[in-house]
PDB file of C-alpha atoms in Angstrom:
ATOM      1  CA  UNK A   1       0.000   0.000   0.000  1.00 66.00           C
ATOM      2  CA  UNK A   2       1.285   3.423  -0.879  1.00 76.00           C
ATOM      3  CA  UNK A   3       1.984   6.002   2.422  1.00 84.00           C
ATOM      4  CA  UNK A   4      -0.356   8.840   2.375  1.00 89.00           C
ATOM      5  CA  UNK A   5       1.419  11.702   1.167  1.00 92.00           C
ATOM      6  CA  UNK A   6       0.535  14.051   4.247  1.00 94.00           C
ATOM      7  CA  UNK A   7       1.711  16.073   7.089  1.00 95.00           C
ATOM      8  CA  UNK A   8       2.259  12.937   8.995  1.00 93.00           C
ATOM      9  CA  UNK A   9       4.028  11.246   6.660  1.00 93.00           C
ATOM     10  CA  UNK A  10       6.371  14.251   6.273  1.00 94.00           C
ATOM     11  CA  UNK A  11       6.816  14.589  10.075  1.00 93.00           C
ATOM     12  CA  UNK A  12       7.995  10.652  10.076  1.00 92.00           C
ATOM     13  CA  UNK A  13      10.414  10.933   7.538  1.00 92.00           C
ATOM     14  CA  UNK A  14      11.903  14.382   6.774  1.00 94.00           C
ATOM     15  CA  UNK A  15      12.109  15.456  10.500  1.00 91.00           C
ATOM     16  CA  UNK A  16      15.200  13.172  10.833  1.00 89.00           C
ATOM     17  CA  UNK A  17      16.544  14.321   7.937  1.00 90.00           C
ATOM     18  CA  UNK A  18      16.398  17.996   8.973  1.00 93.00           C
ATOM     19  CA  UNK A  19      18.249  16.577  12.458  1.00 91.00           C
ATOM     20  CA  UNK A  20      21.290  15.242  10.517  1.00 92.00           C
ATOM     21  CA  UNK A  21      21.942  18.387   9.727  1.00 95.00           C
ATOM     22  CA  UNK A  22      23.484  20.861  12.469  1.00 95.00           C
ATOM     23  CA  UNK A  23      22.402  23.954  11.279  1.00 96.00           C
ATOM     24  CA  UNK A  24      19.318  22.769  10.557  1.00 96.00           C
ATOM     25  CA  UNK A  25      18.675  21.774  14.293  1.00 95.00           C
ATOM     26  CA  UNK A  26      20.121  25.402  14.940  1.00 96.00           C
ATOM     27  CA  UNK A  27      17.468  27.058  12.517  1.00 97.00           C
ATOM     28  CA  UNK A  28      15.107  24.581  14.372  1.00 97.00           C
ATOM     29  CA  UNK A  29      13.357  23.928  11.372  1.00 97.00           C
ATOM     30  CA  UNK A  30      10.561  21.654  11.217  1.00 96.00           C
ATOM     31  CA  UNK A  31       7.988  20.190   8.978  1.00 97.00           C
ATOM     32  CA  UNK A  32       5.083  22.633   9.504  1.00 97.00           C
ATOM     33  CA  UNK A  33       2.640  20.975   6.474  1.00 97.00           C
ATOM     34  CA  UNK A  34       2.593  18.249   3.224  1.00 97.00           C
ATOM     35  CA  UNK A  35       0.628  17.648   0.917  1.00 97.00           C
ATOM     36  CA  UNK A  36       2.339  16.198  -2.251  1.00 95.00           C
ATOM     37  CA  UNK A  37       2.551  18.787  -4.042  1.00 96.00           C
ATOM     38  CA  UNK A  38       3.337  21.655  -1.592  1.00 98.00           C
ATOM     39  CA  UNK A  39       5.921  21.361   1.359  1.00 98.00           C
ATOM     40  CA  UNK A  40       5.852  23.792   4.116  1.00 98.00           C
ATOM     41  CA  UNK A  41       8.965  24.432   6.115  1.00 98.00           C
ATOM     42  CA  UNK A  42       8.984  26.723   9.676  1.00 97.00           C
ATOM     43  CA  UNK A  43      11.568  27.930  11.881  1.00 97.00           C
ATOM     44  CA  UNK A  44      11.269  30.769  14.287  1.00 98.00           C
ATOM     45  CA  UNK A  45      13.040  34.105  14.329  1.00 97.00           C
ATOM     46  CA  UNK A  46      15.010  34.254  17.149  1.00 97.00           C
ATOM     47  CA  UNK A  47      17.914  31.670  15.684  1.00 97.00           C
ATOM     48  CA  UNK A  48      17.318  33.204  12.421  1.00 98.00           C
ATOM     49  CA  UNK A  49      17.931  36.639  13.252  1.00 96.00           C
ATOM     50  CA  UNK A  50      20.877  39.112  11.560  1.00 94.00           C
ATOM     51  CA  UNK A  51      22.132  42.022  12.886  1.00 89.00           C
ATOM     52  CA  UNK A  52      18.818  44.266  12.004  1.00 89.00           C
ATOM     53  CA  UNK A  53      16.704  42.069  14.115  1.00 93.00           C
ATOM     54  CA  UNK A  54      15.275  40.310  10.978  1.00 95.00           C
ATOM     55  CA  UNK A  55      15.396  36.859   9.326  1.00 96.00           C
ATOM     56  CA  UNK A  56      19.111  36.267   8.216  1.00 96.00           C
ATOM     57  CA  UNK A  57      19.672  35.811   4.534  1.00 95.00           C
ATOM     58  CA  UNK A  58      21.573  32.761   4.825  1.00 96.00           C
ATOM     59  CA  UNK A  59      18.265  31.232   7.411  1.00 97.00           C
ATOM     60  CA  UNK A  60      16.395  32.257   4.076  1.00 97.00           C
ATOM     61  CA  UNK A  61      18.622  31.041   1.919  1.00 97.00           C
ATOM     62  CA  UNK A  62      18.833  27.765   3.962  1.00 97.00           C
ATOM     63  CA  UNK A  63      15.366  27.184   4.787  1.00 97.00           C
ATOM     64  CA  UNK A  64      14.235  27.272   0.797  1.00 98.00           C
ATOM     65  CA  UNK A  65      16.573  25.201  -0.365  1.00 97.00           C
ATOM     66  CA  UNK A  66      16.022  22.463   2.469  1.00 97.00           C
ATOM     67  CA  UNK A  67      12.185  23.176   1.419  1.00 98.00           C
ATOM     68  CA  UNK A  68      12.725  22.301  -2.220  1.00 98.00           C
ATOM     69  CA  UNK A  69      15.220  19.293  -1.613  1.00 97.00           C
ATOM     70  CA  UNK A  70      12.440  17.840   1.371  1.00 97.00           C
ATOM     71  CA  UNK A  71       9.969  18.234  -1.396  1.00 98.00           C
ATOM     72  CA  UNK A  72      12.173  15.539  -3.941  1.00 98.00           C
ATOM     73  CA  UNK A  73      13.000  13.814  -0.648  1.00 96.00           C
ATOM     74  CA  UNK A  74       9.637  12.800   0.452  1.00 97.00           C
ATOM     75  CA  UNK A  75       8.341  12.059  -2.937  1.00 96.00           C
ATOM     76  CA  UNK A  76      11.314   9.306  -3.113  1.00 96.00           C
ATOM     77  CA  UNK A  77      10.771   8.085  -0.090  1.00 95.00           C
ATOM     78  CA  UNK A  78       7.205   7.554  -0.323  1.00 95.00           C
ATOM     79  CA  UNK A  79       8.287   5.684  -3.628  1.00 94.00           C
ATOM     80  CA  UNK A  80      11.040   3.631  -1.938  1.00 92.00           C
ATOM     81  CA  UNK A  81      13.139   5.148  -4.360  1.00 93.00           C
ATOM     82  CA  UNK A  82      16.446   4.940  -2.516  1.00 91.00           C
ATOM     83  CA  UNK A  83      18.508   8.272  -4.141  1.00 94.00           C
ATOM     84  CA  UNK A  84      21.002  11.076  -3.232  1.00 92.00           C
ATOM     85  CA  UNK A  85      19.674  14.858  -3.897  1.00 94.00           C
ATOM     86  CA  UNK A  86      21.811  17.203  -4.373  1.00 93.00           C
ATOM     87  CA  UNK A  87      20.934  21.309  -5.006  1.00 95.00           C
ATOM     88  CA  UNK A  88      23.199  22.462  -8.176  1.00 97.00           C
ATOM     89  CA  UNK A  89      21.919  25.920  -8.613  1.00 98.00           C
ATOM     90  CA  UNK A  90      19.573  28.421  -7.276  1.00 98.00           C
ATOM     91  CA  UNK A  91      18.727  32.247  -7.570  1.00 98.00           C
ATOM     92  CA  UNK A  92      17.046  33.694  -4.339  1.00 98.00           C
ATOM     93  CA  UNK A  93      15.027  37.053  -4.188  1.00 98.00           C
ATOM     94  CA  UNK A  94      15.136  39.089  -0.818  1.00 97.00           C
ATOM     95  CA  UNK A  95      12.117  41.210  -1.921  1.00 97.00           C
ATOM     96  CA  UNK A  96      10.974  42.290   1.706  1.00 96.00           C
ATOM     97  CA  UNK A  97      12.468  42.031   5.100  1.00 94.00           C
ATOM     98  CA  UNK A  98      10.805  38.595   7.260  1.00 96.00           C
ATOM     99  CA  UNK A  99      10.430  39.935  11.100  1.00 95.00           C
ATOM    100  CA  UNK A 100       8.206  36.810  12.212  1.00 95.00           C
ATOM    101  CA  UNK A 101       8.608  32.745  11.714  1.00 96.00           C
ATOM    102  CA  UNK A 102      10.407  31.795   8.930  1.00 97.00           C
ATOM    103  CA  UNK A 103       7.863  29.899   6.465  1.00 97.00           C
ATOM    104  CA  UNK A 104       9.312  28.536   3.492  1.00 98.00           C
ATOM    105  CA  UNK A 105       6.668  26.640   0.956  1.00 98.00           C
ATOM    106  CA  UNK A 106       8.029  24.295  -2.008  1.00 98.00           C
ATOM    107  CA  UNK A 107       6.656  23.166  -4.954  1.00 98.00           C
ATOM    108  CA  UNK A 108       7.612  22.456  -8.319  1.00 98.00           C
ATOM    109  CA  UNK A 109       8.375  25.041 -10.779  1.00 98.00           C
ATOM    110  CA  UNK A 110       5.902  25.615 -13.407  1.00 96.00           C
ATOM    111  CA  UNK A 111       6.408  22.772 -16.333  1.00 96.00           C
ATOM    112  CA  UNK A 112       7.991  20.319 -14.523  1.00 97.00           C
ATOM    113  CA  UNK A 113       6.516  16.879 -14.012  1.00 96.00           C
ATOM    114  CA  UNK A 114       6.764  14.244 -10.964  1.00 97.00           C
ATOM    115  CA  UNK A 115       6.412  11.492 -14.239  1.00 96.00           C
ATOM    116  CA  UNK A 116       9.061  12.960 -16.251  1.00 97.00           C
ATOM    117  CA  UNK A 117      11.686  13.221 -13.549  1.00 97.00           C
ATOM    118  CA  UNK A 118      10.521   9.320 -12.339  1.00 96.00           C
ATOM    119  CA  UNK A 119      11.003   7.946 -16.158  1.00 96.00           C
ATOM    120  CA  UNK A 120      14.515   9.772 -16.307  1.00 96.00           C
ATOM    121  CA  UNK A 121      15.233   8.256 -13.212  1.00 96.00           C
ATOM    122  CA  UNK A 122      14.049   4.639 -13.730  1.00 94.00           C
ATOM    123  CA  UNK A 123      15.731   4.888 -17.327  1.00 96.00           C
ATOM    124  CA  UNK A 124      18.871   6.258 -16.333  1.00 96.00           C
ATOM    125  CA  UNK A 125      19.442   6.690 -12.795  1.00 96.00           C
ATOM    126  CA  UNK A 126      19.426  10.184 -13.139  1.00 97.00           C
ATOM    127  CA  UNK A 127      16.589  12.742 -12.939  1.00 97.00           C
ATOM    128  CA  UNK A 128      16.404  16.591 -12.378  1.00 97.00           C
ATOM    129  CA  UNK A 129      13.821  19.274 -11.470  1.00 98.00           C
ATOM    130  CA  UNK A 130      12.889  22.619 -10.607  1.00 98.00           C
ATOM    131  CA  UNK A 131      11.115  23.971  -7.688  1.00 98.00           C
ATOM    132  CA  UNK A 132      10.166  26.923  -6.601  1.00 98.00           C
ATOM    133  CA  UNK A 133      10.356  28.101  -3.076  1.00 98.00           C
ATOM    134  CA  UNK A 134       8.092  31.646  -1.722  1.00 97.00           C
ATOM    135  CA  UNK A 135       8.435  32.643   1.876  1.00 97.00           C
ATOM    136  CA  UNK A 136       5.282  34.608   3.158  1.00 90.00           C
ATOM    137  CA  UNK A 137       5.650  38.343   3.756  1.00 91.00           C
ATOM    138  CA  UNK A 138       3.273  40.656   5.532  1.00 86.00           C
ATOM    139  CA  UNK A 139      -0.360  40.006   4.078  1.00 83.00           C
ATOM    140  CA  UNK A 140      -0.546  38.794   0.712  1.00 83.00           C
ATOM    141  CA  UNK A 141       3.251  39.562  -0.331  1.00 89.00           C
ATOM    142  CA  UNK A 142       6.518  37.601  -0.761  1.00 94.00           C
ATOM    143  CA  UNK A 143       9.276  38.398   1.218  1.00 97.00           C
ATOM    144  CA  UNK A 144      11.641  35.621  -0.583  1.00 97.00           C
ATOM    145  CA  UNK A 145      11.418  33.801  -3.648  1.00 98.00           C
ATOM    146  CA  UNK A 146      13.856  30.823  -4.542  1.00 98.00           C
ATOM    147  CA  UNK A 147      13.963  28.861  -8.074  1.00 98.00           C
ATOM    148  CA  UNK A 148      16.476  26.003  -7.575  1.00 98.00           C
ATOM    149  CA  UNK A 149      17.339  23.569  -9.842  1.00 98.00           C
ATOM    150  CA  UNK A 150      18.126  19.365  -7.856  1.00 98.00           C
ATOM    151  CA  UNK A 151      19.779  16.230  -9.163  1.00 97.00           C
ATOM    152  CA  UNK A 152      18.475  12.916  -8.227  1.00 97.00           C
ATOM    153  CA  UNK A 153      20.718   9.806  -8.374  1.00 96.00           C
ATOM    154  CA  UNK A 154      19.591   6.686  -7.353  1.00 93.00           C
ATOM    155  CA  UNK A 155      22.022   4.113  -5.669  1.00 86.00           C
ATOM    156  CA  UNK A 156      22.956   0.719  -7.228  1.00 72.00           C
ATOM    157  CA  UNK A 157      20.644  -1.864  -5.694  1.00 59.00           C
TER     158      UNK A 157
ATOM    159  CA  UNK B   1      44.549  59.744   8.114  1.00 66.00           C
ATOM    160  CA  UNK B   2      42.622  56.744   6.312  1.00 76.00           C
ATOM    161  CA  UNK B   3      42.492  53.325   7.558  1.00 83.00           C
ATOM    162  CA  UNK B   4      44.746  50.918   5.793  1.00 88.00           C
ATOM    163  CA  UNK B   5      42.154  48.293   4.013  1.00 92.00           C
ATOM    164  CA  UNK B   6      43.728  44.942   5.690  1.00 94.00           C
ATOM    165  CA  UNK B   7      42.920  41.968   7.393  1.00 95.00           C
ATOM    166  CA  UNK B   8      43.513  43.473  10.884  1.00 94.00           C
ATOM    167  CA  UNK B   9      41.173  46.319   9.744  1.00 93.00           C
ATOM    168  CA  UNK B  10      38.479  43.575   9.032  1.00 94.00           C
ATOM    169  CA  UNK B  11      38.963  41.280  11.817  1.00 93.00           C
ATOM    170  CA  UNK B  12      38.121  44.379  14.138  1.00 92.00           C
ATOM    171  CA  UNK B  13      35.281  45.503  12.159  1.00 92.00           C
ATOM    172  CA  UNK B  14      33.774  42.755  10.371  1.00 94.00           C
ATOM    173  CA  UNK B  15      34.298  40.184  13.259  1.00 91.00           C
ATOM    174  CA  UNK B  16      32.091  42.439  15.449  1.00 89.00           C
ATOM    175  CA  UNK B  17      29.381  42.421  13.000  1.00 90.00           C
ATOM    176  CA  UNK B  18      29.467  38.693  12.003  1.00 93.00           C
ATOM    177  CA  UNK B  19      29.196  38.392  16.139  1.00 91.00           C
ATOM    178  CA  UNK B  20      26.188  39.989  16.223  1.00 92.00           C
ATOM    179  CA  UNK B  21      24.313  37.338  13.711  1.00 95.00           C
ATOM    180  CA  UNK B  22      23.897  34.144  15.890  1.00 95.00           C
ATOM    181  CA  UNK B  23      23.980  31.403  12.672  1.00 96.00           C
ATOM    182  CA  UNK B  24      27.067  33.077  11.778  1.00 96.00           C
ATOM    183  CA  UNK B  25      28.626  32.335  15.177  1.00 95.00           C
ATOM    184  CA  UNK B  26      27.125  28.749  14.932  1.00 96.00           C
ATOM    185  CA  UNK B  27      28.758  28.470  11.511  1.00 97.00           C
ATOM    186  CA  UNK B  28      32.001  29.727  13.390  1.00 97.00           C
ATOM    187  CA  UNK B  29      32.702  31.736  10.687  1.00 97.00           C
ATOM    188  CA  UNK B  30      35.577  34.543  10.695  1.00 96.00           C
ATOM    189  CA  UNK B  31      37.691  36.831   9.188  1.00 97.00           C
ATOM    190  CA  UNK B  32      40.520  35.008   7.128  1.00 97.00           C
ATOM    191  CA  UNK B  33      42.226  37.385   5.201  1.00 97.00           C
ATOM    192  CA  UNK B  34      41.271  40.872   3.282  1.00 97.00           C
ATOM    193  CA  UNK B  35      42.986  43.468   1.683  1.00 97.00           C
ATOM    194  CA  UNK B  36      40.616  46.228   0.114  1.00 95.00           C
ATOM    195  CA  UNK B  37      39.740  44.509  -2.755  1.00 96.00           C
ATOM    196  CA  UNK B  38      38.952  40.440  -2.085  1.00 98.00           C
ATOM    197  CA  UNK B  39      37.836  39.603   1.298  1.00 98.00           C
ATOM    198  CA  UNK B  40      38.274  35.907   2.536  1.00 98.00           C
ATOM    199  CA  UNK B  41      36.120  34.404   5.218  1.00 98.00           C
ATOM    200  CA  UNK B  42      36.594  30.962   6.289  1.00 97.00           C
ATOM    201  CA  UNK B  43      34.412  28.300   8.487  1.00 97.00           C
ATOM    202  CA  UNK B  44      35.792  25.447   9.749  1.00 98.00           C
ATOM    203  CA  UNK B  45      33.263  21.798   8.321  1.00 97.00           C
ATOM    204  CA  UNK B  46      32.433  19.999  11.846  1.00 97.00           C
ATOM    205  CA  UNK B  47      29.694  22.784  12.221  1.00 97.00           C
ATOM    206  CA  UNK B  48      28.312  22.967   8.460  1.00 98.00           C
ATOM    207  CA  UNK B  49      28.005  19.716   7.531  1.00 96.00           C
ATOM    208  CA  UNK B  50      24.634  17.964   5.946  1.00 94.00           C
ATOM    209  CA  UNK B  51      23.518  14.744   6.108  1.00 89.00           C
ATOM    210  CA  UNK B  52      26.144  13.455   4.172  1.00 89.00           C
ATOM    211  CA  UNK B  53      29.169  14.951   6.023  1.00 93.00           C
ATOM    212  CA  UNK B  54      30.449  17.557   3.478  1.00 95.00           C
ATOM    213  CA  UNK B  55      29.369  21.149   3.869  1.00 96.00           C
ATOM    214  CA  UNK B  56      25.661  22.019   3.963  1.00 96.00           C
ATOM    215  CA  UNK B  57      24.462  24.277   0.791  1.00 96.00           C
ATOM    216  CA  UNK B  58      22.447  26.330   3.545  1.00 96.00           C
ATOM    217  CA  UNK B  59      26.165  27.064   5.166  1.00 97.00           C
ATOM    218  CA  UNK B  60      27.691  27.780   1.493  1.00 97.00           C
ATOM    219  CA  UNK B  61      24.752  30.123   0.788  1.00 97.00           C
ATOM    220  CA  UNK B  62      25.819  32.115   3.945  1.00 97.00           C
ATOM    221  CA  UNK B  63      29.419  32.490   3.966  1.00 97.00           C
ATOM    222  CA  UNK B  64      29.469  33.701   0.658  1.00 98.00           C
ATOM    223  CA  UNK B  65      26.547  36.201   0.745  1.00 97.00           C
ATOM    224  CA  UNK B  66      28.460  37.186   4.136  1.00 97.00           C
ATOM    225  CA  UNK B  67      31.592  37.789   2.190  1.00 98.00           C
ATOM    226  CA  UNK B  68      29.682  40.032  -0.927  1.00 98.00           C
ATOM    227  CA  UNK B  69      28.074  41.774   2.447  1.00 97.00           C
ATOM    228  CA  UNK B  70      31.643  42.232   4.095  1.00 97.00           C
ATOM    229  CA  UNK B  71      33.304  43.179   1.450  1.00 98.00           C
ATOM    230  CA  UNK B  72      30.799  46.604   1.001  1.00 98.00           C
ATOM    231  CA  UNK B  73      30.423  46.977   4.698  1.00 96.00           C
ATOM    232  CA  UNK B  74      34.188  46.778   5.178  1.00 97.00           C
ATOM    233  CA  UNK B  75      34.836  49.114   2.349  1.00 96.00           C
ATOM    234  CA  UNK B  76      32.029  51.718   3.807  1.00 96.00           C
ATOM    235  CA  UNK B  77      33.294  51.677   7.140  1.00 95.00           C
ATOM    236  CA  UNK B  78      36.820  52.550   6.264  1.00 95.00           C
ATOM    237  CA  UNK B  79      34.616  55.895   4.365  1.00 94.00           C
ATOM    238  CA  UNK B  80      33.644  56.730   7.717  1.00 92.00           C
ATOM    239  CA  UNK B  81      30.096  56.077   5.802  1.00 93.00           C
ATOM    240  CA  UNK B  82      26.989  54.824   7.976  1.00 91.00           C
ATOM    241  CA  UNK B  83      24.788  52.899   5.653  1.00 94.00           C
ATOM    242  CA  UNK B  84      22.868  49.806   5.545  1.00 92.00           C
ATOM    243  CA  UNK B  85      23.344  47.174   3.461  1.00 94.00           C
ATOM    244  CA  UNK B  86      20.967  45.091   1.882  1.00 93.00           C
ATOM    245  CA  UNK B  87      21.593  41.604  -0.448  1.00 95.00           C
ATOM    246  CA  UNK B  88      18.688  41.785  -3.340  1.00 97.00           C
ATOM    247  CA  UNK B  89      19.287  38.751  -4.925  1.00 98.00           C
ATOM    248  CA  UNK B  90      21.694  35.894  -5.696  1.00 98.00           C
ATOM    249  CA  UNK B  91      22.477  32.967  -8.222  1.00 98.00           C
ATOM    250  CA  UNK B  92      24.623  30.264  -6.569  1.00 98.00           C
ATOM    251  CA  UNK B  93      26.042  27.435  -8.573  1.00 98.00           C
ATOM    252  CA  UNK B  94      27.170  24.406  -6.299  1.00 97.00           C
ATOM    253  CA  UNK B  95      30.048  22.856  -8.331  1.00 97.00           C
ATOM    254  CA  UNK B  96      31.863  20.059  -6.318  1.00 96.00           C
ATOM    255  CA  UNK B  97      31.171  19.008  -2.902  1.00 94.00           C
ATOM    256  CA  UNK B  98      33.376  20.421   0.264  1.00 96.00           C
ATOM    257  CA  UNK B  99      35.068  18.860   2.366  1.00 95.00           C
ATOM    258  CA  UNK B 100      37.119  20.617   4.346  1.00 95.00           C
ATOM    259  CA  UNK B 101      36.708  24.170   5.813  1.00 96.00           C
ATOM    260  CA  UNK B 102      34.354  26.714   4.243  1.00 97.00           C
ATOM    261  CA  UNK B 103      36.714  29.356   2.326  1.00 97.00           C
ATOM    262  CA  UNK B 104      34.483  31.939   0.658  1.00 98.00           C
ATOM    263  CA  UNK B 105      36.262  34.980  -1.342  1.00 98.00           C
ATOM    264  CA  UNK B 106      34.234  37.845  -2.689  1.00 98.00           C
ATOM    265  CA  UNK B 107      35.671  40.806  -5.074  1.00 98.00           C
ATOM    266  CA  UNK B 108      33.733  43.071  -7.234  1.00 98.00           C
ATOM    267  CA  UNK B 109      32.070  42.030 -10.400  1.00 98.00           C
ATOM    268  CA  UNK B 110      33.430  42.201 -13.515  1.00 96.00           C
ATOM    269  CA  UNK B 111      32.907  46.173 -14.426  1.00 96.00           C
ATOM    270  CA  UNK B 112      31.924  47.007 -11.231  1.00 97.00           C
ATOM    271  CA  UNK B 113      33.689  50.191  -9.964  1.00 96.00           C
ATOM    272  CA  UNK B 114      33.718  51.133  -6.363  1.00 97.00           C
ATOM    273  CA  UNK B 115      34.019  54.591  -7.477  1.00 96.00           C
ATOM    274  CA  UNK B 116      30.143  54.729  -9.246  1.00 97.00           C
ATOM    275  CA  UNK B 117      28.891  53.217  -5.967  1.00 97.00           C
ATOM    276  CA  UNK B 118      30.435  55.843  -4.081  1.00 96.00           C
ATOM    277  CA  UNK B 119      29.471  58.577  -6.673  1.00 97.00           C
ATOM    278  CA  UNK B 120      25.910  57.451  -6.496  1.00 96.00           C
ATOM    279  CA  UNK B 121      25.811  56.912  -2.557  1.00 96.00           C
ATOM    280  CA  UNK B 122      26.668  60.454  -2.228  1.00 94.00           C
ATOM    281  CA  UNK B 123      24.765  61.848  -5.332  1.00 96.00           C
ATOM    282  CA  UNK B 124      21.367  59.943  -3.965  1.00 96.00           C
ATOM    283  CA  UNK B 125      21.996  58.265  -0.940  1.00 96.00           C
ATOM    284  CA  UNK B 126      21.485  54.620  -2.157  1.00 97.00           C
ATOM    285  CA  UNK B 127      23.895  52.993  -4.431  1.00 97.00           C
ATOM    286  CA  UNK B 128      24.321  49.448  -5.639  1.00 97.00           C
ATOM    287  CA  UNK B 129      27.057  46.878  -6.531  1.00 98.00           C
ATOM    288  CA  UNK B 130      27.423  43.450  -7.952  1.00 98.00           C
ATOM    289  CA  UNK B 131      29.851  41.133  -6.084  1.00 98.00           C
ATOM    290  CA  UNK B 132      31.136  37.895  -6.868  1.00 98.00           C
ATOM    291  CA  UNK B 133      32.620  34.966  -4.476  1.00 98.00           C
ATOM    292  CA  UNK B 134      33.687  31.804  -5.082  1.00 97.00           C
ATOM    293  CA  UNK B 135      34.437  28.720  -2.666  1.00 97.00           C
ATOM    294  CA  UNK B 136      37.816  27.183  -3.101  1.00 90.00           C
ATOM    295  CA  UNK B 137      37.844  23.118  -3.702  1.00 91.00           C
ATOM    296  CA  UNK B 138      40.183  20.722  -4.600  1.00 86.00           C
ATOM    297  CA  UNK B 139      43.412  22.170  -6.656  1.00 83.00           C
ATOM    298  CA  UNK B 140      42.747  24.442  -8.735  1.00 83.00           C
ATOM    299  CA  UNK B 141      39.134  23.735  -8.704  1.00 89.00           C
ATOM    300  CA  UNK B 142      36.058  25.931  -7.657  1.00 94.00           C
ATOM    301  CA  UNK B 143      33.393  24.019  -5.381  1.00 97.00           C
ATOM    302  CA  UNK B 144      30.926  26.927  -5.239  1.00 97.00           C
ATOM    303  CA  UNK B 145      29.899  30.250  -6.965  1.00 98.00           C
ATOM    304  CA  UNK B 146      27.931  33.021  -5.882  1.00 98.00           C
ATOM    305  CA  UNK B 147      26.692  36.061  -7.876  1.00 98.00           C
ATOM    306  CA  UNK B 148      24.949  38.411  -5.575  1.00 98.00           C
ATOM    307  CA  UNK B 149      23.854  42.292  -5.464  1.00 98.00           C
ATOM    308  CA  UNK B 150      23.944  44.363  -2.714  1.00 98.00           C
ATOM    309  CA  UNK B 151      21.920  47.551  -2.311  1.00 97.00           C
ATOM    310  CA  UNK B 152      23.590  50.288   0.392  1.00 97.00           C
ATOM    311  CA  UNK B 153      21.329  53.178   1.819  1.00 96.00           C
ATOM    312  CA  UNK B 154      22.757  55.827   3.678  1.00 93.00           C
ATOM    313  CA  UNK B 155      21.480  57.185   7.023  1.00 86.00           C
ATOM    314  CA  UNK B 156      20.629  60.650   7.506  1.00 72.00           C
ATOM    315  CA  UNK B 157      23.499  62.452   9.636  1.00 59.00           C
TER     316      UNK B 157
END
């Protein structure tokens, strides 16, 4: 039986993932929602802060990326797909300053495909995609955007 | 008499700053070496790593948006010029994994001039500059690259 793709599901397995990773645990970033198609990171502002008082742009930076790669990560797991991810680009946008909880929400980018990336990786080992990460601003607006770009490789049985 | 631009210069001024941003002091990262026009930060792995024990992209992302920051703020403070500075956006390419200490050098872009910034933080008060940094790896070899632009607005005396 396939796992429900959920909040649960994400708590389970990407939750120990985020605690592999020191500054990660430092952010303390957590799974905040899942869905399948959207994953919602949060971490609080006091770890994050710079010297303004406001979210760090490296927490930013940090917590999008880790949003897109959880994103691949779950969808994997969920497939017992047993891979490496790795990030191998990304252009961030600091568009407005974050004075709250960091909340970082991946999907994937417009035109890419959860089949595509699956057949490249069942064909050849190798698949890539796009997400796109928006942190919420005040209201309505963005404070951060990030497009970023991941490799999956999938380990010899 | 002007400061002269050098690494003790930015180990008592940009030290102090990077103290004041608490993932920087988790990522234990400090002044390495700087001499007007490159400045060199370095972090040592043990506190950067990701799940797979070489550095974390999050980390990568901040030392070398922390260097493009530095490298203005160290520049502005030897002006005797009280501005904030903001980072606007940023490509980073992650080349080769890392596996030793974090060593993140930003210089000016390629046409860049500090003299336009300066012309244009005096003419208006807000000026803007394009820096680039790049993360040493093995050899000759880059492991990381970061494009990033800076915004710097000027205080009212």
């Amino acid at each position: 039986m396939k796992p429900a793709l959920d909040t649960a599901f994400a708590h389970t397995h990407l939750d120990v993932l985020l605690a592999a990773i020191p500054l990660a645990q430092t952010m303390q970033i957590t799974v905040r929602d899942y869905d399948g198609d959207a994953l919602t990171l949060a971490a609080p502002l006091a770890p994050n802060i710079n010297d303004k008082g406001c979210a760090f742009g490296g927490s930013l930076a940090s917590a999008t990326t880790l949003a897109g790669w959880g994103l691949i990560a779950l969808r994997l797991k969920a497939l017992d797909m047993n891979c490496e991810i790795y990030v191998q680009d990304s252009t961030i946008r600091y568009l407005a300053p974050v004075w709250g909880d960091l909340i970082a929400t991946a999907r994937l980018d417009e035109g890419e495909s959860w089949d595509d990336f699956l057949a490249a990786l069942n064909a050849r080992g190798r698949g890539r995609l796009r997400t796109r990460c928006r942190v919420a601003g005040e209201g309505d607006a963005q404070a951060c955007t990030l497009d970023a770009r991941f490799v999956a490789i999938r380990h010899a049985k």
